[in-house]
PDB file of C-alpha atoms in Angstrom:
ATOM      1  CA  UNK A   1       2.191 -11.566  -0.378  1.00  0.00           C
ATOM      2  CA  UNK A   2       5.304 -11.267  -2.526  1.00  0.00           C
ATOM      3  CA  UNK A   3       8.192 -13.160  -0.949  1.00  0.00           C
ATOM      4  CA  UNK A   4      11.662 -11.628  -1.089  1.00  0.00           C
ATOM      5  CA  UNK A   5      14.635 -13.963  -0.777  1.00  0.00           C
ATOM      6  CA  UNK A   6      18.082 -12.545  -0.117  1.00  0.00           C
ATOM      7  CA  UNK A   7      21.397 -14.348  -0.392  1.00  0.00           C
ATOM      8  CA  UNK A   8      23.661 -14.837   1.278  1.00  0.00           C
ATOM      9  CA  UNK A   9      22.244 -14.394   4.784  1.00  0.00           C
ATOM     10  CA  UNK A  10      25.682 -13.288   5.935  1.00  0.00           C
ATOM     11  CA  UNK A  11      29.102 -12.667   4.455  1.00  0.00           C
ATOM     12  CA  UNK A  12      32.582 -11.752   5.584  1.00  0.00           C
ATOM     13  CA  UNK A  13      34.898  -9.736   3.362  1.00  0.00           C
ATOM     14  CA  UNK A  14      38.046  -7.652   3.583  1.00  0.00           C
ATOM     15  CA  UNK A  15      38.251  -3.878   3.411  1.00  0.00           C
ATOM     16  CA  UNK A  16      38.418  -2.904  -0.242  1.00  0.00           C
ATOM     17  CA  UNK A  17      36.634  -6.020  -1.494  1.00  0.00           C
ATOM     18  CA  UNK A  18      33.724  -5.914  -3.899  1.00  0.00           C
ATOM     19  CA  UNK A  19      30.609  -7.271  -2.198  1.00  0.00           C
ATOM     20  CA  UNK A  20      27.430  -8.368  -3.955  1.00  0.00           C
ATOM     21  CA  UNK A  21      24.072  -9.339  -2.441  1.00  0.00           C
ATOM     22  CA  UNK A  22      21.195 -10.774  -4.428  1.00  0.00           C
ATOM     23  CA  UNK A  23      17.469 -10.462  -3.875  1.00  0.00           C
ATOM     24  CA  UNK A  24      14.873 -12.555  -5.666  1.00  0.00           C
ATOM     25  CA  UNK A  25      11.173 -11.772  -5.758  1.00  0.00           C
ATOM     26  CA  UNK A  26       8.532 -14.516  -5.867  1.00  0.00           C
ATOM     27  CA  UNK A  27       6.862 -12.734  -8.767  1.00  0.00           C
ATOM     28  CA  UNK A  28       7.646 -10.006 -11.266  1.00  0.00           C
ATOM     29  CA  UNK A  29       7.949  -6.613  -9.549  1.00  0.00           C
ATOM     30  CA  UNK A  30       9.246  -4.500 -12.439  1.00  0.00           C
ATOM     31  CA  UNK A  31      11.785  -2.020 -11.006  1.00  0.00           C
ATOM     32  CA  UNK A  32      10.039  -1.539  -7.637  1.00  0.00           C
ATOM     33  CA  UNK A  33      12.854  -2.693  -5.397  1.00  0.00           C
ATOM     34  CA  UNK A  34      14.655  -0.746  -2.673  1.00  0.00           C
ATOM     35  CA  UNK A  35      17.722  -1.399  -0.514  1.00  0.00           C
ATOM     36  CA  UNK A  36      18.247  -0.330   3.092  1.00  0.00           C
ATOM     37  CA  UNK A  37      21.211  -0.400   5.463  1.00  0.00           C
ATOM     38  CA  UNK A  38      20.690  -1.048   9.162  1.00  0.00           C
ATOM     39  CA  UNK A  39      23.482  -0.692  11.695  1.00  0.00           C
ATOM     40  CA  UNK A  40      23.113  -2.364  15.119  1.00  0.00           C
ATOM     41  CA  UNK A  41      20.639  -0.564  17.358  1.00  0.00           C
ATOM     42  CA  UNK A  42      19.751   1.947  14.647  1.00  0.00           C
ATOM     43  CA  UNK A  43      16.889   2.507  12.266  1.00  0.00           C
ATOM     44  CA  UNK A  44      17.286   1.400   8.654  1.00  0.00           C
ATOM     45  CA  UNK A  45      18.457   3.956   6.098  1.00  0.00           C
ATOM     46  CA  UNK A  46      17.371   4.085   2.487  1.00  0.00           C
ATOM     47  CA  UNK A  47      20.301   3.555   0.121  1.00  0.00           C
ATOM     48  CA  UNK A  48      18.767   2.726  -3.261  1.00  0.00           C
ATOM     49  CA  UNK A  49      15.252   3.060  -4.662  1.00  0.00           C
ATOM     50  CA  UNK A  50      13.674   1.805  -7.885  1.00  0.00           C
ATOM     51  CA  UNK A  51      16.366  -0.847  -8.225  1.00  0.00           C
ATOM     52  CA  UNK A  52      19.291   1.407  -9.134  1.00  0.00           C
ATOM     53  CA  UNK A  53      18.683   5.017  -8.036  1.00  0.00           C
ATOM     54  CA  UNK A  54      21.046   6.236  -5.333  1.00  0.00           C
ATOM     55  CA  UNK A  55      19.248   8.087  -2.521  1.00  0.00           C
ATOM     56  CA  UNK A  56      20.569  11.583  -1.779  1.00  0.00           C
ATOM     57  CA  UNK A  57      23.833  11.603   0.162  1.00  0.00           C
ATOM     58  CA  UNK A  58      24.595   7.908  -0.340  1.00  0.00           C
ATOM     59  CA  UNK A  59      28.214   7.192  -1.355  1.00  0.00           C
ATOM     60  CA  UNK A  60      28.766   6.148  -4.946  1.00  0.00           C
ATOM     61  CA  UNK A  61      30.429   2.874  -3.912  1.00  0.00           C
ATOM     62  CA  UNK A  62      26.890   1.561  -3.398  1.00  0.00           C
ATOM     63  CA  UNK A  63      24.953   0.493  -6.475  1.00  0.00           C
ATOM     64  CA  UNK A  64      21.966  -1.602  -7.462  1.00  0.00           C
ATOM     65  CA  UNK A  65      20.615  -3.320 -10.522  1.00  0.00           C
ATOM     66  CA  UNK A  66      18.126  -5.765 -11.860  1.00  0.00           C
ATOM     67  CA  UNK A  67      14.541  -5.884 -13.080  1.00  0.00           C
ATOM     68  CA  UNK A  68      11.600  -8.215 -12.763  1.00  0.00           C
ATOM     69  CA  UNK A  69      12.472 -10.911 -10.235  1.00  0.00           C
ATOM     70  CA  UNK A  70      16.258 -10.777  -9.839  1.00  0.00           C
ATOM     71  CA  UNK A  71      18.140  -7.876  -8.287  1.00  0.00           C
ATOM     72  CA  UNK A  72      21.653  -7.163  -7.052  1.00  0.00           C
ATOM     73  CA  UNK A  73      23.186  -4.774  -4.552  1.00  0.00           C
ATOM     74  CA  UNK A  74      26.914  -4.060  -4.736  1.00  0.00           C
ATOM     75  CA  UNK A  75      29.473  -2.318  -2.581  1.00  0.00           C
ATOM     76  CA  UNK A  76      32.374  -1.663  -4.942  1.00  0.00           C
ATOM     77  CA  UNK A  77      34.986  -1.256  -2.216  1.00  0.00           C
ATOM     78  CA  UNK A  78      33.947  -2.358   1.274  1.00  0.00           C
ATOM     79  CA  UNK A  79      34.702   0.156   4.021  1.00  0.00           C
ATOM     80  CA  UNK A  80      34.700  -0.429   7.805  1.00  0.00           C
ATOM     81  CA  UNK A  81      31.657   1.836   8.186  1.00  0.00           C
ATOM     82  CA  UNK A  82      29.679  -0.447   5.850  1.00  0.00           C
ATOM     83  CA  UNK A  83      29.363  -3.117   8.540  1.00  0.00           C
ATOM     84  CA  UNK A  84      25.609  -3.539   8.790  1.00  0.00           C
ATOM     85  CA  UNK A  85      22.642  -5.636   7.757  1.00  0.00           C
ATOM     86  CA  UNK A  86      21.194  -4.888   4.332  1.00  0.00           C
ATOM     87  CA  UNK A  87      17.549  -5.436   3.401  1.00  0.00           C
ATOM     88  CA  UNK A  88      15.761  -5.421   0.077  1.00  0.00           C
ATOM     89  CA  UNK A  89      12.094  -4.375  -0.113  1.00  0.00           C
ATOM     90  CA  UNK A  90       9.501  -4.560  -2.875  1.00  0.00           C
ATOM     91  CA  UNK A  91       6.701  -2.113  -3.469  1.00  0.00           C
ATOM     92  CA  UNK A  92       5.027  -3.353  -6.602  1.00  0.00           C
ATOM     93  CA  UNK A  93       2.020  -4.885  -4.832  1.00  0.00           C
ATOM     94  CA  UNK A  94       0.999  -4.173  -1.227  1.00  0.00           C
ATOM     95  CA  UNK A  95       1.729  -5.203   1.403  1.00  0.00           C
ATOM     96  CA  UNK A  96       5.298  -4.067   0.925  1.00  0.00           C
ATOM     97  CA  UNK A  97       7.614  -6.895   1.954  1.00  0.00           C
ATOM     98  CA  UNK A  98      11.254  -7.148   2.921  1.00  0.00           C
ATOM     99  CA  UNK A  99      13.972  -9.708   2.463  1.00  0.00           C
ATOM    100  CA  UNK A 100      15.291 -11.406   5.575  1.00  0.00           C
ATOM    101  CA  UNK A 101      18.515  -9.394   5.507  1.00  0.00           C
ATOM    102  CA  UNK A 102      22.195  -9.928   4.756  1.00  0.00           C
ATOM    103  CA  UNK A 103      24.674  -9.288   7.536  1.00  0.00           C
ATOM    104  CA  UNK A 104      27.989  -7.917   6.244  1.00  0.00           C
ATOM    105  CA  UNK A 105      31.085  -8.283   8.405  1.00  0.00           C
ATOM    106  CA  UNK A 106      34.754  -7.458   8.013  1.00  0.00           C
ATOM    107  CA  UNK A 107      37.123 -10.396   7.666  1.00  0.00           C
TER     108      UNK A 107
ATOM    109  CA  UNK B   1      15.682  18.568   7.918  1.00  0.00           C
ATOM    110  CA  UNK B   2      12.750  16.228   8.430  1.00  0.00           C
ATOM    111  CA  UNK B   3      12.739  14.336  11.725  1.00  0.00           C
ATOM    112  CA  UNK B   4      10.353  11.769  13.171  1.00  0.00           C
ATOM    113  CA  UNK B   5      10.088  10.713  16.812  1.00  0.00           C
ATOM    114  CA  UNK B   6       8.041   7.831  18.169  1.00  0.00           C
ATOM    115  CA  UNK B   7       6.519   7.897  21.630  1.00  0.00           C
ATOM    116  CA  UNK B   8       4.352   5.594  23.708  1.00  0.00           C
ATOM    117  CA  UNK B   9       4.377   2.940  26.421  1.00  0.00           C
ATOM    118  CA  UNK B  10       7.221   0.478  26.359  1.00  0.00           C
ATOM    119  CA  UNK B  11       5.188  -2.247  28.049  1.00  0.00           C
ATOM    120  CA  UNK B  12       1.718  -3.422  27.103  1.00  0.00           C
ATOM    121  CA  UNK B  13      -0.249  -6.253  28.717  1.00  0.00           C
ATOM    122  CA  UNK B  14      -1.431  -9.142  26.550  1.00  0.00           C
ATOM    123  CA  UNK B  15      -4.922  -8.605  25.060  1.00  0.00           C
ATOM    124  CA  UNK B  16      -4.684  -4.844  25.641  1.00  0.00           C
ATOM    125  CA  UNK B  17      -4.184  -2.022  23.123  1.00  0.00           C
ATOM    126  CA  UNK B  18      -0.874  -0.659  21.909  1.00  0.00           C
ATOM    127  CA  UNK B  19      -0.881   3.069  21.141  1.00  0.00           C
ATOM    128  CA  UNK B  20       2.048   4.936  19.597  1.00  0.00           C
ATOM    129  CA  UNK B  21       2.443   8.463  18.313  1.00  0.00           C
ATOM    130  CA  UNK B  22       4.910   9.846  15.797  1.00  0.00           C
ATOM    131  CA  UNK B  23       5.813  13.530  16.002  1.00  0.00           C
ATOM    132  CA  UNK B  24       6.981  15.078  12.745  1.00  0.00           C
ATOM    133  CA  UNK B  25       9.206  18.139  12.404  1.00  0.00           C
ATOM    134  CA  UNK B  26      10.498  19.752   9.241  1.00  0.00           C
ATOM    135  CA  UNK B  27       7.484  18.742   7.144  1.00  0.00           C
ATOM    136  CA  UNK B  28       3.734  19.151   7.406  1.00  0.00           C
ATOM    137  CA  UNK B  29       1.676  15.968   7.357  1.00  0.00           C
ATOM    138  CA  UNK B  30      -1.353  18.037   6.312  1.00  0.00           C
ATOM    139  CA  UNK B  31       0.162  19.485   3.156  1.00  0.00           C
ATOM    140  CA  UNK B  32       2.861  16.957   2.398  1.00  0.00           C
ATOM    141  CA  UNK B  33       2.650  14.812  -0.717  1.00  0.00           C
ATOM    142  CA  UNK B  34       4.201  11.983   1.267  1.00  0.00           C
ATOM    143  CA  UNK B  35       2.609   9.078   3.057  1.00  0.00           C
ATOM    144  CA  UNK B  36       3.252   8.330   6.724  1.00  0.00           C
ATOM    145  CA  UNK B  37       3.808   4.744   7.707  1.00  0.00           C
ATOM    146  CA  UNK B  38       4.628   2.327  10.507  1.00  0.00           C
ATOM    147  CA  UNK B  39       7.087  -0.558  10.311  1.00  0.00           C
ATOM    148  CA  UNK B  40       8.055  -2.992  13.021  1.00  0.00           C
ATOM    149  CA  UNK B  41      10.953  -5.323  13.707  1.00  0.00           C
ATOM    150  CA  UNK B  42      10.640  -8.180  16.221  1.00  0.00           C
ATOM    151  CA  UNK B  43      13.809  -8.908  18.211  1.00  0.00           C
ATOM    152  CA  UNK B  44      16.516 -10.358  15.992  1.00  0.00           C
ATOM    153  CA  UNK B  45      14.169 -10.547  13.000  1.00  0.00           C
ATOM    154  CA  UNK B  46      13.365  -8.729   9.799  1.00  0.00           C
ATOM    155  CA  UNK B  47      11.109  -5.821   8.968  1.00  0.00           C
ATOM    156  CA  UNK B  48       7.332  -5.838   8.594  1.00  0.00           C
ATOM    157  CA  UNK B  49       5.414  -2.996   6.961  1.00  0.00           C
ATOM    158  CA  UNK B  50       2.250  -2.322   9.023  1.00  0.00           C
ATOM    159  CA  UNK B  51       0.615   0.304   6.833  1.00  0.00           C
ATOM    160  CA  UNK B  52       0.357   3.977   6.003  1.00  0.00           C
ATOM    161  CA  UNK B  53      -1.905   7.000   6.275  1.00  0.00           C
ATOM    162  CA  UNK B  54      -2.083   9.773   3.686  1.00  0.00           C
ATOM    163  CA  UNK B  55      -4.111  12.600   2.242  1.00  0.00           C
ATOM    164  CA  UNK B  56      -6.146  13.618   5.276  1.00  0.00           C
ATOM    165  CA  UNK B  57      -6.898  10.230   6.683  1.00  0.00           C
ATOM    166  CA  UNK B  58      -6.825   7.647   3.927  1.00  0.00           C
ATOM    167  CA  UNK B  59      -5.205   4.432   5.082  1.00  0.00           C
ATOM    168  CA  UNK B  60      -3.837   1.140   3.790  1.00  0.00           C
ATOM    169  CA  UNK B  61      -2.960  -1.692   6.157  1.00  0.00           C
ATOM    170  CA  UNK B  62      -1.073  -4.947   5.915  1.00  0.00           C
ATOM    171  CA  UNK B  63      -3.672  -7.752   5.862  1.00  0.00           C
ATOM    172  CA  UNK B  64      -1.639  -9.521   8.543  1.00  0.00           C
ATOM    173  CA  UNK B  65      -2.741  -6.908  11.101  1.00  0.00           C
ATOM    174  CA  UNK B  66      -5.617  -5.154   9.346  1.00  0.00           C
ATOM    175  CA  UNK B  67      -8.329  -6.364  11.731  1.00  0.00           C
ATOM    176  CA  UNK B  68      -6.456  -4.975  14.750  1.00  0.00           C
ATOM    177  CA  UNK B  69      -4.886  -1.755  13.462  1.00  0.00           C
ATOM    178  CA  UNK B  70      -6.073   1.821  13.150  1.00  0.00           C
ATOM    179  CA  UNK B  71      -3.932   4.738  12.013  1.00  0.00           C
ATOM    180  CA  UNK B  72      -4.917   8.338  12.502  1.00  0.00           C
ATOM    181  CA  UNK B  73      -3.422  11.791  12.272  1.00  0.00           C
ATOM    182  CA  UNK B  74      -3.597  15.027  14.259  1.00  0.00           C
ATOM    183  CA  UNK B  75      -2.648  17.767  11.831  1.00  0.00           C
ATOM    184  CA  UNK B  76      -2.852  20.461  14.540  1.00  0.00           C
ATOM    185  CA  UNK B  77       0.008  18.733  16.352  1.00  0.00           C
ATOM    186  CA  UNK B  78       1.696  17.439  13.181  1.00  0.00           C
ATOM    187  CA  UNK B  79       1.493  13.896  14.536  1.00  0.00           C
ATOM    188  CA  UNK B  80       0.204  10.562  13.337  1.00  0.00           C
ATOM    189  CA  UNK B  81      -0.638   7.535  15.432  1.00  0.00           C
ATOM    190  CA  UNK B  82      -0.870   3.760  15.481  1.00  0.00           C
ATOM    191  CA  UNK B  83      -3.390   1.821  17.512  1.00  0.00           C
ATOM    192  CA  UNK B  84      -3.207  -1.974  17.669  1.00  0.00           C
ATOM    193  CA  UNK B  85      -5.740  -3.964  19.659  1.00  0.00           C
ATOM    194  CA  UNK B  86      -5.618  -7.421  21.266  1.00  0.00           C
ATOM    195  CA  UNK B  87      -1.834  -7.583  21.363  1.00  0.00           C
ATOM    196  CA  UNK B  88       0.100 -10.774  22.037  1.00  0.00           C
ATOM    197  CA  UNK B  89       3.756 -11.595  22.589  1.00  0.00           C
ATOM    198  CA  UNK B  90       4.126 -11.782  18.808  1.00  0.00           C
ATOM    199  CA  UNK B  91       3.612  -8.009  18.684  1.00  0.00           C
ATOM    200  CA  UNK B  92       6.760  -7.407  20.740  1.00  0.00           C
ATOM    201  CA  UNK B  93       9.024  -5.388  18.458  1.00  0.00           C
ATOM    202  CA  UNK B  94      10.781  -2.139  17.744  1.00  0.00           C
ATOM    203  CA  UNK B  95       8.215   0.095  16.061  1.00  0.00           C
ATOM    204  CA  UNK B  96       9.395   2.702  13.550  1.00  0.00           C
ATOM    205  CA  UNK B  97       7.438   5.547  12.046  1.00  0.00           C
ATOM    206  CA  UNK B  98       8.575   6.631   8.608  1.00  0.00           C
ATOM    207  CA  UNK B  99       7.930   9.058   5.813  1.00  0.00           C
ATOM    208  CA  UNK B 100       7.030   7.154   2.689  1.00  0.00           C
ATOM    209  CA  UNK B 101       7.156   8.414  -0.874  1.00  0.00           C
ATOM    210  CA  UNK B 102       5.105   6.008  -1.309  1.00  0.00           C
ATOM    211  CA  UNK B 103       6.764   2.681  -1.736  1.00  0.00           C
ATOM    212  CA  UNK B 104      10.082   3.599  -0.249  1.00  0.00           C
ATOM    213  CA  UNK B 105      10.753   4.951   3.211  1.00  0.00           C
ATOM    214  CA  UNK B 106      13.185   7.864   3.023  1.00  0.00           C
ATOM    215  CA  UNK B 107      13.026   9.179   6.609  1.00  0.00           C
ATOM    216  CA  UNK B 108      12.803   7.000   9.706  1.00  0.00           C
ATOM    217  CA  UNK B 109      12.303   7.663  13.372  1.00  0.00           C
ATOM    218  CA  UNK B 110      14.789   6.170  15.804  1.00  0.00           C
ATOM    219  CA  UNK B 111      12.282   3.513  16.829  1.00  0.00           C
ATOM    220  CA  UNK B 112      10.588   2.634  20.077  1.00  0.00           C
ATOM    221  CA  UNK B 113      10.650  -0.772  21.756  1.00  0.00           C
ATOM    222  CA  UNK B 114       7.303  -2.244  22.732  1.00  0.00           C
ATOM    223  CA  UNK B 115       7.203  -5.359  24.885  1.00  0.00           C
ATOM    224  CA  UNK B 116       3.985  -7.310  25.349  1.00  0.00           C
ATOM    225  CA  UNK B 117       4.092  -9.053  28.678  1.00  0.00           C
ATOM    226  CA  UNK B 118       2.066  -9.500  31.818  1.00  0.00           C
TER     227      UNK B 118
END
């Protein structure tokens, strides 16, 4: 299975800060990388697919980038409603696998 | 608006069979170009993709559970199902059904908690 490694595992930032999460794949996955947001007690929500495409209805402060093995997820200006755990997920080779998650908190 | 809703027992005895159903509204699993998948999340842990069903019964399972899992669909009820045999405590998790495009899950159910315990 392809291993997905996210960093950091948690972070604390102030409202308005730029926040960046990285995700590294154990092998080349082209652009087949998605990002999800999960709030406590809720199901995950798709934010970004194919590395950088914003899913419908997702605010433009969220963005993604990368190709191959190294990917980034950025919140340009952290808002209180962005408090959540974020997961990356690859779908180049099944089984699809997820990163362990990054918990984002407000400082 | 597409909505998914999981249903099934919240408690399953060890070594028995877990059975869950996902009811779909707002889309037809029979005619849809999408895949229909299951994902689980053990308490306090990450997400594990279990597998999907598509195109009138074709399936693909995660090798980690392949020997114990069967997915099926009932197009007359617009539902799809997960059956997992010989469960252990390690199968305790929140189980989500999702619509998959494939490769990325764009609609999720709210999830149902399944506890394996005697």
